[in-house]
Amino acid sequence: QVQLVESGGGLVHPGGSLRLSCVGSGFVFSSYAMGWYRQAPGKERELVAGIGSHDVRRMYADSVKGRFTISRDNAKKTVYLQMNTLSAEDTAVYYCSKGLSGDYLRGFVSWGQGTQVTVSS
């Protein structure tokens, strides 16, 4: 059974930083692409960042390019999302997701329970 457990969310001031973590279990973590989605109130869930199984290929939504960095540690079965220069527009519930395969272009299935990120002064 696939389990994805996110952590690291919280309240941060505009311009601040947070690092989200997601531990995966129930599957061969190193064989699958991983991603981070987010969903703000009243908006659809959007893909924020994705990383291939071998930590070579990465993708970012235009709204976070240059501010967010996705990375993974296959030995720890963990994927991270480093978020810098946060603004109120980044306020959302952030979800970790497992890819259909090692390539994030194939899409994602299985989401965690989410972690709330609130950017406010």
Short mmCIF file of C-alpha atoms in Angstrom, two decimals:
data_model
loop_
_atom_site.label_atom_id
_atom_site.label_comp_id
_atom_site.label_asym_id
_atom_site.label_seq_id
_atom_site.Cartn_x
_atom_site.Cartn_y
_atom_site.Cartn_z
CA GLN A 1 0.00 0.00 0.00
CA VAL A 2 1.44 3.32 -1.11
CA GLN A 3 1.85 5.84 1.68
CA LEU A 4 3.13 9.38 1.33
CA VAL A 5 3.58 11.47 4.45
CA GLU A 6 4.31 15.16 4.10
CA SER A 7 5.74 17.46 6.74
CA GLY A 8 7.31 20.88 7.05
CA GLY A 9 4.38 23.17 6.37
CA GLY A 10 3.49 26.09 8.55
CA LEU A 11 3.09 29.84 8.78
CA VAL A 12 5.81 31.99 7.25
CA HIS A 13 6.18 35.70 6.54
CA PRO A 14 6.35 36.99 2.97
CA GLY A 15 9.87 36.61 1.66
CA GLY A 16 10.56 33.69 3.96
CA SER A 17 11.46 30.08 3.26
CA LEU A 18 10.18 26.63 4.09
CA ARG A 19 11.31 23.14 3.24
CA LEU A 20 8.72 20.44 2.78
CA SER A 21 9.54 16.76 3.12
CA CYS A 22 7.67 13.66 2.01
CA VAL A 23 8.53 10.12 3.00
CA GLY A 24 7.26 7.37 0.74
CA SER A 25 6.60 3.75 1.63
CA GLY A 26 4.87 0.73 0.16
CA PHE A 27 6.66 0.98 -3.20
CA VAL A 28 10.18 1.01 -4.61
CA PHE A 29 10.80 4.71 -4.04
CA SER A 30 13.89 4.94 -6.25
CA SER A 31 11.98 3.63 -9.28
CA TYR A 32 9.36 6.35 -9.46
CA ALA A 33 9.21 10.00 -10.30
CA MET A 34 7.91 12.18 -7.49
CA GLY A 35 6.11 15.46 -7.51
CA TRP A 36 4.64 18.23 -5.44
CA TYR A 37 1.18 19.64 -6.10
CA ARG A 38 -0.63 22.43 -4.35
CA GLN A 39 -4.21 23.52 -4.02
CA ALA A 40 -5.26 26.96 -2.88
CA PRO A 41 -8.82 27.70 -1.65
CA GLY A 42 -11.21 27.88 -4.58
CA LYS A 43 -8.58 26.80 -7.08
CA GLU A 44 -7.74 23.57 -8.85
CA ARG A 45 -4.84 21.45 -7.76
CA GLU A 46 -1.72 22.31 -9.76
CA LEU A 47 1.59 20.56 -10.30
CA VAL A 48 4.33 22.66 -8.77
CA ALA A 49 7.42 20.54 -9.35
CA GLY A 50 8.42 17.08 -10.50
CA ILE A 51 11.60 15.04 -10.39
CA GLY A 52 12.57 11.89 -12.23
CA SER A 53 13.48 8.68 -10.48
CA HIS A 54 17.22 9.21 -10.86
CA ASP A 55 17.25 12.87 -9.82
CA VAL A 56 18.37 14.03 -13.24
CA ARG A 57 15.31 15.58 -14.84
CA ARG A 58 13.23 18.17 -13.02
CA MET A 59 10.36 20.42 -13.95
CA TYR A 60 8.75 23.45 -12.33
CA ALA A 61 5.59 25.43 -12.82
CA ASP A 62 6.31 28.89 -14.20
CA SER A 63 4.95 30.44 -11.01
CA VAL A 64 7.70 28.91 -8.87
CA LYS A 65 10.70 28.76 -11.21
CA GLY A 66 13.78 30.25 -9.61
CA ARG A 67 12.22 30.13 -6.13
CA PHE A 68 11.42 26.46 -5.50
CA THR A 69 13.78 23.49 -5.74
CA ILE A 70 12.72 19.86 -5.74
CA SER A 71 15.19 17.18 -4.72
CA ARG A 72 15.19 13.61 -3.51
CA ASP A 73 17.18 11.24 -1.36
CA ASN A 74 16.40 7.72 -2.51
CA ALA A 75 18.27 6.17 0.41
CA LYS A 76 15.91 7.98 2.78
CA LYS A 77 12.88 7.48 0.51
CA THR A 78 12.26 11.19 0.80
CA VAL A 79 11.47 13.97 -1.62
CA TYR A 80 11.92 17.61 -0.65
CA LEU A 81 10.59 20.94 -1.80
CA GLN A 82 12.71 23.93 -0.84
CA MET A 83 10.59 27.06 -1.13
CA ASN A 84 12.22 30.48 -1.05
CA THR A 85 10.95 34.03 -1.44
CA LEU A 86 7.46 32.97 -0.52
CA SER A 87 4.50 35.22 -1.15
CA ALA A 88 0.82 35.13 -0.25
CA GLU A 89 0.12 33.54 -3.63
CA ASP A 90 2.00 30.46 -2.47
CA THR A 91 -0.50 29.85 0.33
CA ALA A 92 -2.03 26.43 -0.28
CA VAL A 93 -2.13 22.84 0.85
CA TYR A 94 0.88 21.09 -0.62
CA TYR A 95 0.64 17.45 -1.62
CA CYS A 96 3.36 14.94 -2.37
CA SER A 97 2.68 12.59 -5.25
CA LYS A 98 4.11 9.40 -6.69
CA GLY A 99 4.66 9.12 -10.42
CA LEU A 100 3.23 6.47 -12.70
CA SER A 101 6.79 5.59 -13.66
CA GLY A 102 10.30 6.94 -13.38
CA ASP A 103 9.46 9.75 -15.80
CA TYR A 104 7.32 12.59 -14.44
CA LEU A 105 5.95 13.21 -17.94
CA ARG A 106 3.87 10.04 -17.53
CA GLY A 107 1.83 11.68 -14.79
CA PHE A 108 1.20 11.10 -11.12
CA VAL A 109 -1.00 8.95 -8.94
CA SER A 110 -1.29 8.56 -5.18
CA TRP A 111 -1.23 11.70 -3.13
CA GLY A 112 -0.42 12.25 0.52
CA GLN A 113 -2.69 13.93 3.03
CA GLY A 114 -1.14 17.33 2.40
CA THR A 115 0.59 19.95 4.51
CA GLN A 116 -0.66 23.50 4.89
CA VAL A 117 1.59 26.38 3.89
CA THR A 118 0.39 29.83 4.86
CA VAL A 119 2.29 32.95 3.86
CA SER A 120 1.13 35.95 5.81
CA SER A 121 2.47 38.94 7.68
#
